[in-house]
Amino acid sequence: MIIMRLIDKVWFAALLILMLQIPIVTDHYLQYLNGYVDATQAEVDHYQQLADTYDYASVSAMLIALKANEDPLVRDDAVHKQTVLQAHKDAQQALQTLRTSNYFEQFWYFAQPVQYPRLSQVLTFYQPSLPLQPQAIGSALATSLTLYLLLWLPVAWLRNRRKKQRQVFSH
């Protein structure tokens, strides 16, 4: 019984510490995205400069022309440029989302499988710490309590049920 109480407390503490990491991970992720957007912005600006220099109405129009070129190298380069443009746009949207989102939206954002590759890159250099914002601490506490109740209460219910069954059979 004492061991179960200890496990119970450790389980909650682990959940709380894990949930406290979300704001910290978000900050690291934002720093990573800022660096990525800054790095790709130079390429995007260069693509715009090329489109302007060669009198294309837009970068998209330039890419369409490049994709229609007979040379496979030029077509592959156009596909690469389009990939860079899309990745830049996606990173800008992610920055906007994370900057304006609350704790629970951030939690949901990171829970999406599409985020796992970039998130794993961010987590390689991640050092656990504690957030200083009261709202982050309160949200982590609320989330931890909710998860704890959802995950641990069924276990406790089954344990009590078995205990009652043993008492019935022992009498």
XYZ file of N, CA, C and O in Angstrom:
684
model
N 0.812 -1.189 0.000
C 0.000 0.000 0.000
C 0.863 1.263 0.000
O 0.576 2.189 -0.744
N 1.906 1.286 0.803
C 2.801 2.439 0.857
C 3.525 2.602 -0.472
O 3.691 3.724 -0.957
N 3.897 1.481 -1.073
C 4.592 1.533 -2.358
C 3.675 2.117 -3.432
O 4.094 2.927 -4.254
N 2.401 1.744 -3.405
C 1.451 2.284 -4.380
C 1.261 3.780 -4.184
O 1.150 4.525 -5.160
N 1.240 4.240 -2.949
C 1.127 5.680 -2.698
C 2.356 6.417 -3.218
O 2.255 7.507 -3.770
N 3.521 5.816 -3.028
C 4.757 6.411 -3.517
C 4.756 6.462 -5.043
O 5.089 7.489 -5.639
N 4.360 5.370 -5.671
C 4.281 5.332 -7.132
C 3.295 6.386 -7.628
O 3.542 7.081 -8.610
N 2.193 6.508 -6.910
C 1.168 7.496 -7.229
C 1.757 8.913 -7.233
O 1.550 9.692 -8.163
N 2.511 9.247 -6.221
C 3.112 10.581 -6.106
C 4.198 10.796 -7.158
O 4.305 11.883 -7.749
N 4.996 9.787 -7.391
C 6.055 9.882 -8.401
C 5.434 10.067 -9.786
O 5.920 10.866 -10.595
N 4.369 9.337 -10.056
C 3.666 9.443 -11.342
C 3.186 10.885 -11.572
O 3.383 11.459 -12.634
N 2.553 11.469 -10.567
C 2.073 12.845 -10.697
C 3.241 13.822 -10.866
O 3.192 14.731 -11.706
N 4.289 13.650 -10.081
C 5.451 14.545 -10.181
C 6.082 14.464 -11.574
O 6.445 15.494 -12.156
N 6.191 13.264 -12.111
C 6.756 13.094 -13.454
C 5.886 13.796 -14.496
O 6.409 14.476 -15.397
N 4.583 13.641 -14.378
C 3.669 14.326 -15.303
C 3.824 15.837 -15.207
O 3.877 16.532 -16.229
N 3.899 16.352 -13.988
C 4.033 17.794 -13.791
C 5.337 18.309 -14.396
O 5.345 19.312 -15.121
N 6.423 17.631 -14.135
C 7.720 18.056 -14.687
C 7.681 18.013 -16.214
O 8.173 18.931 -16.883
N 7.079 16.978 -16.769
C 6.960 16.866 -18.223
C 6.117 18.012 -18.796
O 6.494 18.644 -19.777
N 5.009 18.307 -18.164
C 4.128 19.377 -18.655
C 4.760 20.763 -18.486
O 4.482 21.666 -19.260
N 5.627 20.918 -17.505
C 6.328 22.194 -17.326
C 7.339 22.456 -18.441
O 7.776 23.596 -18.635
N 7.697 21.416 -19.172
C 8.690 21.569 -20.236
C 8.109 22.177 -21.509
O 8.846 22.705 -22.346
N 6.789 22.127 -21.675
C 6.181 22.597 -22.923
C 6.516 24.061 -23.226
O 6.933 24.368 -24.347
N 6.379 24.991 -22.282
C 6.757 26.381 -22.614
C 8.249 26.535 -22.945
O 8.612 27.347 -23.800
N 9.072 25.747 -22.296
C 10.511 25.824 -22.552
C 10.814 25.273 -23.946
O 11.586 25.868 -24.708
N 10.206 24.144 -24.285
C 10.392 23.566 -25.622
C 9.884 24.552 -26.670
O 10.504 24.724 -27.725
N 8.769 25.203 -26.391
C 8.225 26.181 -27.337
C 9.235 27.297 -27.584
O 9.449 27.699 -28.734
N 9.862 27.796 -26.529
C 10.881 28.846 -26.699
C 12.048 28.363 -27.563
O 12.504 29.077 -28.457
N 12.522 27.152 -27.300
C 13.614 26.591 -28.096
C 13.184 26.420 -29.554
O 13.953 26.708 -30.478
N 11.971 25.938 -29.740
C 11.431 25.708 -31.079
C 11.317 27.035 -31.835
O 11.651 27.108 -33.018
N 10.853 28.081 -31.140
C 10.753 29.394 -31.766
C 12.125 29.923 -32.177
O 12.277 30.514 -33.253
N 13.125 29.714 -31.340
C 14.478 30.138 -31.689
C 14.970 29.398 -32.929
O 15.567 29.989 -33.829
N 14.706 28.097 -32.970
C 15.097 27.286 -34.123
C 14.394 27.794 -35.387
O 15.025 27.987 -36.426
N 13.067 28.023 -35.291
C 12.313 28.496 -36.453
C 12.781 29.879 -36.898
O 12.867 30.139 -38.105
N 13.068 30.756 -35.945
C 13.581 32.080 -36.304
C 14.872 31.967 -37.109
O 15.050 32.659 -38.116
N 15.764 31.106 -36.667
C 17.014 30.898 -37.400
C 16.762 30.330 -38.789
O 17.385 30.752 -39.771
N 15.839 29.387 -38.877
C 15.513 28.774 -40.160
C 14.897 29.799 -41.111
O 15.270 29.880 -42.286
N 13.960 30.593 -40.606
C 13.316 31.611 -41.439
C 14.346 32.645 -41.896
O 14.359 33.049 -43.068
N 15.215 33.062 -40.995
C 16.259 34.019 -41.369
C 17.176 33.444 -42.450
O 17.531 34.142 -43.409
N 17.547 32.188 -42.307
C 18.453 31.564 -43.273
C 17.791 31.404 -44.645
O 18.419 31.657 -45.678
N 16.536 30.989 -44.651
C 15.864 30.792 -45.942
C 15.384 32.110 -46.551
O 15.148 32.175 -47.759
N 15.252 33.153 -45.735
C 14.803 34.450 -46.266
C 15.779 34.975 -47.306
O 15.363 35.561 -48.315
N 17.071 34.756 -47.099
C 18.069 35.210 -48.076
C 17.849 34.520 -49.420
O 17.944 35.157 -50.477
N 17.539 33.217 -49.383
C 17.269 32.500 -50.634
C 15.989 32.999 -51.293
O 15.943 33.219 -52.504
N 14.946 33.191 -50.503
C 13.667 33.667 -51.028
C 13.850 35.048 -51.654
O 13.323 35.316 -52.750
N 14.603 35.906 -50.991
C 14.884 37.239 -51.546
C 15.651 37.126 -52.869
O 15.391 37.872 -53.815
N 16.579 36.192 -52.921
C 17.349 35.976 -54.153
C 16.435 35.510 -55.287
O 16.584 35.959 -56.432
N 15.490 34.621 -54.980
C 14.543 34.158 -56.004
C 13.719 35.328 -56.528
O 13.472 35.443 -57.730
N 13.301 36.210 -55.633
C 12.524 37.382 -56.042
C 13.377 38.303 -56.914
O 12.900 38.830 -57.917
N 14.630 38.454 -56.532
C 15.546 39.290 -57.313
C 15.725 38.715 -58.718
O 15.725 39.451 -59.706
N 15.866 37.395 -58.816
C 15.985 36.756 -60.127
C 14.722 36.974 -60.961
O 14.802 37.294 -62.162
N 13.569 36.806 -60.343
C 12.307 37.011 -61.064
C 12.204 38.453 -61.563
O 11.790 38.696 -62.705
N 12.603 39.403 -60.716
C 12.551 40.814 -61.112
C 13.557 41.111 -62.233
O 13.231 41.801 -63.207
N 14.763 40.591 -62.086
C 15.816 40.834 -63.073
C 15.432 40.319 -64.453
O 15.712 40.957 -65.472
N 14.788 39.164 -64.505
C 14.449 38.549 -65.783
C 12.980 38.776 -66.173
O 12.424 38.057 -66.996
N 12.386 39.804 -65.577
C 11.043 40.280 -65.945
C 9.937 39.234 -65.824
O 9.029 39.185 -66.660
N 9.990 38.437 -64.788
C 8.872 37.538 -64.491
C 7.906 38.277 -63.570
O 8.326 39.069 -62.725
N 6.626 38.010 -63.723
C 5.603 38.686 -62.921
C 5.736 38.334 -61.438
O 5.411 39.140 -60.570
N 6.214 37.113 -61.169
C 6.370 36.663 -59.786
C 7.370 35.521 -59.748
O 7.780 34.992 -60.793
N 7.717 35.125 -58.553
C 8.597 33.967 -58.393
C 7.891 32.718 -58.905
O 8.511 31.858 -59.544
N 6.604 32.605 -58.654
C 5.835 31.449 -59.133
C 5.885 31.353 -60.650
O 6.048 30.258 -61.213
N 5.734 32.487 -61.342
C 5.800 32.494 -62.807
C 7.189 32.050 -63.276
O 7.316 31.303 -64.257
N 8.223 32.503 -62.567
C 9.583 32.098 -62.919
C 9.748 30.591 -62.746
O 10.328 29.910 -63.604
N 9.224 30.049 -61.663
C 9.357 28.613 -61.409
C 8.605 27.789 -62.451
O 9.078 26.728 -62.876
N 7.449 28.264 -62.872
C 6.697 27.561 -63.926
C 7.525 27.509 -65.203
O 7.610 26.466 -65.861
N 8.161 28.619 -65.544
C 9.009 28.665 -66.741
C 10.207 27.734 -66.596
O 10.582 27.026 -67.538
N 10.805 27.720 -65.418
C 11.959 26.847 -65.201
C 11.577 25.369 -65.258
O 12.337 24.544 -65.771
N 10.407 25.035 -64.743
C 9.946 23.639 -64.784
C 9.652 23.181 -66.207
O 9.714 21.988 -66.494
N 9.331 24.114 -67.089
C 9.038 23.774 -68.484
C 10.306 23.674 -69.325
O 10.248 23.268 -70.485
N 11.446 24.022 -68.758
C 12.712 23.974 -69.484
C 13.058 22.537 -69.854
O 12.750 21.602 -69.125
N 13.751 22.380 -70.974
C 14.131 21.043 -71.442
C 15.264 20.439 -70.612
O 15.386 19.222 -70.531
N 16.085 21.247 -70.034
C 17.240 20.766 -69.273
C 16.782 20.211 -67.915
O 16.191 20.930 -67.107
N 17.078 18.931 -67.625
C 16.647 18.337 -66.348
C 17.262 19.031 -65.123
O 16.628 19.103 -64.070
N 18.451 19.567 -65.279
C 19.083 20.284 -64.172
C 18.274 21.530 -63.809
O 18.049 21.813 -62.629
N 17.814 22.239 -64.792
C 17.025 23.449 -64.565
C 15.687 23.078 -63.922
O 15.230 23.739 -62.982
N 15.064 21.988 -64.405
C 13.791 21.539 -63.816
C 13.978 21.118 -62.360
O 13.177 21.464 -61.490
N 15.054 20.374 -62.080
C 15.332 19.954 -60.697
C 15.600 21.156 -59.792
O 15.171 21.187 -58.636
N 16.299 22.143 -60.342
C 16.568 23.354 -59.562
C 15.265 24.096 -59.264
O 15.086 24.628 -58.160
N 14.344 24.107 -60.211
C 13.044 24.750 -59.993
C 12.276 24.032 -58.891
O 11.658 24.679 -58.036
N 12.326 22.714 -58.877
C 11.652 21.939 -57.824
C 12.289 22.249 -56.468
O 11.592 22.415 -55.463
N 13.609 22.340 -56.451
C 14.311 22.678 -55.206
C 13.899 24.068 -54.713
O 13.612 24.251 -53.521
N 13.859 25.023 -55.622
C 13.452 26.378 -55.243
C 12.023 26.379 -54.686
O 11.738 27.041 -53.685
N 11.147 25.625 -55.310
C 9.763 25.560 -54.839
C 9.695 24.916 -53.450
O 8.927 25.355 -52.589
N 10.518 23.916 -53.203
C 10.583 23.267 -51.895
C 11.064 24.253 -50.828
O 10.505 24.308 -49.728
N 12.074 25.036 -51.157
C 12.586 26.044 -50.218
C 11.510 27.082 -49.919
O 11.302 27.454 -48.755
N 10.818 27.532 -50.964
C 9.753 28.523 -50.764
C 8.649 27.978 -49.859
O 8.165 28.679 -48.961
N 8.252 26.718 -50.072
C 7.191 26.125 -49.246
C 7.659 25.934 -47.807
O 6.913 26.215 -46.865
N 8.893 25.483 -47.633
C 9.427 25.297 -46.280
C 9.516 26.638 -45.553
O 9.215 26.725 -44.355
N 9.901 27.676 -46.258
C 9.976 29.025 -45.679
C 8.584 29.490 -45.247
O 8.409 30.002 -44.133
N 7.621 29.288 -46.123
C 6.237 29.689 -45.820
C 5.702 28.904 -44.617
O 5.085 29.475 -43.715
N 5.960 27.595 -44.582
C 5.508 26.760 -43.463
C 6.142 27.204 -42.144
O 5.477 27.247 -41.107
N 7.432 27.524 -42.184
C 8.132 27.959 -40.973
C 7.584 29.301 -40.487
O 7.422 29.511 -39.285
N 7.264 30.205 -41.416
C 6.676 31.488 -41.018
C 5.305 31.279 -40.367
O 4.984 31.919 -39.371
N 4.513 30.368 -40.928
C 3.199 30.076 -40.345
C 3.355 29.455 -38.960
O 2.596 29.782 -38.043
N 4.319 28.557 -38.805
C 4.560 27.930 -37.503
C 4.986 28.982 -36.476
O 4.531 28.950 -35.325
N 5.832 29.913 -36.884
C 6.232 30.999 -35.990
C 5.019 31.799 -35.529
O 4.866 32.071 -34.334
N 4.171 32.151 -36.465
C 2.976 32.931 -36.136
C 2.071 32.148 -35.187
O 1.570 32.692 -34.204
N 1.881 30.879 -35.468
C 1.024 30.034 -34.628
C 1.564 29.946 -33.210
O 0.824 30.142 -32.243
N 2.839 29.657 -33.063
C 3.416 29.472 -31.732
C 3.534 30.780 -30.954
O 3.441 30.778 -29.734
N 3.729 31.879 -31.653
C 3.835 33.169 -30.962
C 2.490 33.600 -30.379
O 2.453 34.287 -29.360
N 1.409 33.234 -31.018
C 0.097 33.698 -30.585
C -0.713 32.634 -29.846
O -1.823 32.911 -29.410
N -0.167 31.443 -29.693
C -0.932 30.357 -29.085
C -0.745 30.301 -27.579
O 0.249 30.785 -27.040
N -1.720 29.691 -26.913
C -1.604 29.486 -25.472
C -0.972 28.123 -25.203
O -0.642 27.380 -26.133
N -0.821 27.808 -23.951
C -0.161 26.571 -23.525
C -0.784 25.337 -24.178
O -0.083 24.473 -24.691
N -2.117 25.262 -24.161
C -2.797 24.073 -24.663
C -2.688 23.964 -26.183
O -2.539 22.869 -26.724
N -2.698 25.080 -26.873
C -2.504 25.067 -28.324
C -1.069 24.647 -28.669
O -0.842 23.931 -29.642
N -0.118 25.087 -27.864
C 1.272 24.673 -28.078
C 1.415 23.172 -27.859
O 2.078 22.476 -28.643
N 0.787 22.684 -26.795
C 0.819 21.253 -26.501
C 0.258 20.468 -27.688
O 0.854 19.488 -28.134
N -0.868 20.914 -28.219
C -1.495 20.235 -29.352
C -0.623 20.334 -30.599
O -0.500 19.378 -31.364
N 0.002 21.476 -30.809
C 0.878 21.676 -31.968
C 2.016 20.645 -31.959
O 2.295 20.016 -32.970
N 2.636 20.479 -30.802
C 3.764 19.540 -30.709
C 3.313 18.086 -30.744
O 4.107 17.198 -31.047
N 2.053 17.831 -30.427
C 1.543 16.458 -30.442
C 1.278 15.955 -31.855
O 1.099 14.751 -32.054
N 1.274 16.854 -32.830
C 1.008 16.467 -34.220
C 2.214 15.719 -34.793
O 3.339 16.229 -34.746
N 2.000 14.551 -35.370
C 3.126 13.777 -35.926
C 3.935 14.513 -36.993
O 5.131 14.280 -37.116
N 3.323 15.429 -37.711
C 4.050 16.172 -38.742
C 5.158 17.034 -38.127
O 6.132 17.381 -38.807
N 5.058 17.357 -36.833
C 6.053 18.185 -36.158
C 7.240 17.379 -35.632
O 8.257 17.950 -35.254
N 7.119 16.059 -35.575
C 8.147 15.230 -34.933
C 9.546 15.384 -35.528
O 10.513 15.469 -34.771
N 9.717 15.432 -36.858
C 11.100 15.560 -37.368
C 11.793 16.845 -36.896
O 12.917 16.802 -36.399
N 11.111 17.978 -37.022
C 11.719 19.248 -36.604
C 11.850 19.290 -35.085
O 12.846 19.764 -34.549
N 10.849 18.783 -34.384
C 10.884 18.757 -32.923
C 12.056 17.912 -32.426
O 12.737 18.287 -31.470
N 12.318 16.803 -33.085
C 13.453 15.959 -32.657
C 14.775 16.688 -32.856
O 15.706 16.533 -32.062
N 14.874 17.513 -33.898
C 16.087 18.314 -34.097
C 16.247 19.334 -32.968
O 17.350 19.551 -32.473
N 15.144 19.952 -32.582
C 15.186 20.945 -31.501
C 15.558 20.276 -30.182
O 16.349 20.803 -29.401
N 14.995 19.098 -29.938
C 15.227 18.414 -28.668
C 16.646 17.875 -28.514
O 17.072 17.570 -27.413
N 17.394 17.801 -29.619
C 18.780 17.327 -29.516
C 19.627 18.250 -28.650
O 20.522 17.795 -27.962
N 19.325 19.530 -28.692
C 20.105 20.521 -27.935
C 19.345 21.040 -26.720
O 19.768 21.990 -26.087
N 18.255 20.403 -26.406
C 17.372 20.869 -25.334
C 17.917 20.497 -23.954
O 18.384 19.389 -23.739
N 17.837 21.449 -23.031
C 18.201 21.217 -21.635
C 16.953 21.482 -20.789
O 16.434 22.601 -20.807
N 16.449 20.489 -20.056
C 15.251 20.715 -19.237
C 15.455 21.841 -18.228
O 16.543 22.025 -17.696
N 14.395 22.599 -18.021
C 14.412 23.675 -17.045
C 12.978 23.957 -16.622
O 12.063 23.251 -17.041
N 12.793 24.964 -15.816
C 11.454 25.302 -15.338
C 11.046 26.670 -15.864
O 11.844 27.602 -15.853
N 9.789 26.804 -16.295
C 9.325 28.108 -16.775
C 9.116 29.070 -15.604
O 8.858 28.643 -14.479
N 9.207 30.342 -15.884
C 9.029 31.349 -14.847
C 7.667 32.050 -14.927
O 7.284 32.743 -13.997
N 6.942 31.857 -16.014
C 5.655 32.525 -16.178
C 4.583 31.799 -15.356
O 4.418 30.588 -15.485
N 3.851 32.539 -14.539
C 2.800 31.926 -13.710
C 1.737 31.194 -14.536
O 1.263 30.137 -14.138
N 1.374 31.747 -15.697
C 0.356 31.087 -16.507
C 0.859 29.743 -17.036
O 0.093 28.790 -17.146
N 2.138 29.649 -17.344
C 2.708 28.383 -17.815
C 2.689 27.343 -16.689
O 2.365 26.175 -16.910
N 3.009 27.778 -15.490
C 3.006 26.865 -14.342
C 1.581 26.407 -14.041
O 1.328 25.216 -13.834
N 0.633 27.340 -14.051
C -0.764 26.986 -13.801
C -1.318 26.046 -14.858
O -2.012 25.068 -14.543
N -1.002 26.313 -16.118
C -1.471 25.440 -17.196
C -0.853 24.051 -17.089
O -1.525 23.045 -17.314
N 0.426 23.999 -16.755
C 1.096 22.700 -16.593
C 0.474 21.924 -15.437
O 0.273 20.714 -15.527
N 0.160 22.624 -14.360
C -0.467 21.976 -13.206
C -1.853 21.440 -13.578
O -2.188 20.292 -13.263
N -2.636 22.243 -14.265
C -3.977 21.810 -14.678
C -3.903 20.619 -15.635
O -4.656 19.649 -15.495
N -2.990 20.673 -16.569
C -2.825 19.569 -17.524
C -2.354 18.313 -16.809
O -2.841 17.209 -17.082
N -1.413 18.469 -15.910
C -0.907 17.315 -15.161
C -2.004 16.667 -14.330
O -2.126 15.429 -14.306
N -2.789 17.477 -13.645
C -3.898 16.935 -12.853
C -4.904 16.193 -13.732
O -5.354 15.100 -13.388
N -5.231 16.777 -14.860
C -6.183 16.152 -15.778
C -5.651 14.818 -16.296
O -6.353 13.799 -16.260
N -4.424 14.822 -16.772
C -3.832 13.578 -17.269
C -3.705 12.541 -16.162
O -3.961 11.354 -16.373
N -3.305 13.001 -15.004
C -3.169 12.105 -13.859
C -4.502 11.424 -13.559
O -4.578 10.210 -13.378
N -5.557 12.228 -13.501
C -6.873 11.671 -13.197
C -7.350 10.727 -14.301
O -7.928 9.679 -14.018
N -7.085 11.086 -15.532
C -7.516 10.234 -16.646
C -6.740 8.922 -16.716
O -7.297 7.890 -17.076
N -5.466 8.962 -16.371
C -4.621 7.778 -16.503
C -4.521 6.941 -15.231
O -4.424 5.725 -15.291
N -4.522 7.597 -14.093
C -4.267 6.872 -12.852
C -5.539 6.413 -12.152
O -5.536 5.380 -11.489
N -6.625 7.140 -12.283
C -7.863 6.750 -11.607
C -8.372 5.368 -12.027
O -8.807 4.599 -11.165
N -8.334 5.009 -13.301
C -8.754 3.643 -13.647
C -7.901 2.571 -12.954
O -8.418 1.543 -12.527
N -6.621 2.841 -12.806
C -5.736 1.896 -12.118
C -6.138 1.789 -10.646
O -6.245 0.695 -10.091
N -6.379 2.927 -10.028
C -6.785 2.937 -8.620
C -8.148 2.252 -8.449
O -8.363 1.508 -7.491
N -9.059 2.466 -9.383
C -10.377 1.845 -9.320
C -10.258 0.325 -9.403
O -10.879 -0.402 -8.624
N -9.421 -0.155 -10.345
C -9.219 -1.603 -10.459
C -8.576 -2.181 -9.202
O -8.930 -3.271 -8.749
N -7.637 -1.462 -8.634
C -6.959 -1.909 -7.416
C -7.961 -2.037 -6.262
O -7.973 -3.028 -5.539
N -8.824 -1.029 -6.103
C -9.834 -1.072 -5.041
C -10.848 -2.183 -5.287
O -11.297 -2.837 -4.345
N -11.199 -2.394 -6.535
C -12.161 -3.455 -6.867
C -11.595 -4.831 -6.515
O -12.287 -5.670 -5.945
N -10.336 -5.054 -6.854
C -9.684 -6.328 -6.517
C -9.593 -6.514 -5.003
O -9.754 -7.605 -4.488
N -9.297 -5.417 -4.322
C -9.193 -5.461 -2.864
C -10.538 -5.879 -2.259
O -10.598 -6.712 -1.354
N -11.630 -5.306 -2.759
C -12.963 -5.655 -2.263
C -13.309 -7.107 -2.576
O -13.918 -7.796 -1.758
N -12.897 -7.584 -3.765
C -13.176 -8.968 -4.126
C -12.421 -9.915 -3.199
O -12.946 -10.945 -2.790
N -11.208 -9.566 -2.860
C -10.418 -10.410 -1.943
C -11.081 -10.457 -0.554
O -11.095 -11.488 0.103
N -11.609 -9.332 -0.119
C -12.273 -9.280 1.184
C -13.529 -10.137 1.183
O -13.827 -10.801 2.160
N -14.272 -10.141 0.085
C -15.492 -10.947 -0.015
C -15.147 -12.430 0.041
O -15.806 -13.220 0.725
N -14.104 -12.826 -0.686
C -13.725 -14.230 -0.714
C -13.074 -14.702 0.590
O -13.106 -15.871 0.923
N -12.466 -13.798 1.329
C -11.804 -14.201 2.577
C -12.787 -14.359 3.733
O -12.461 -14.931 4.765
N -14.018 -13.864 3.610
C -15.010 -13.959 4.699
C -15.827 -15.159 4.554
O -16.299 -15.861 4.018
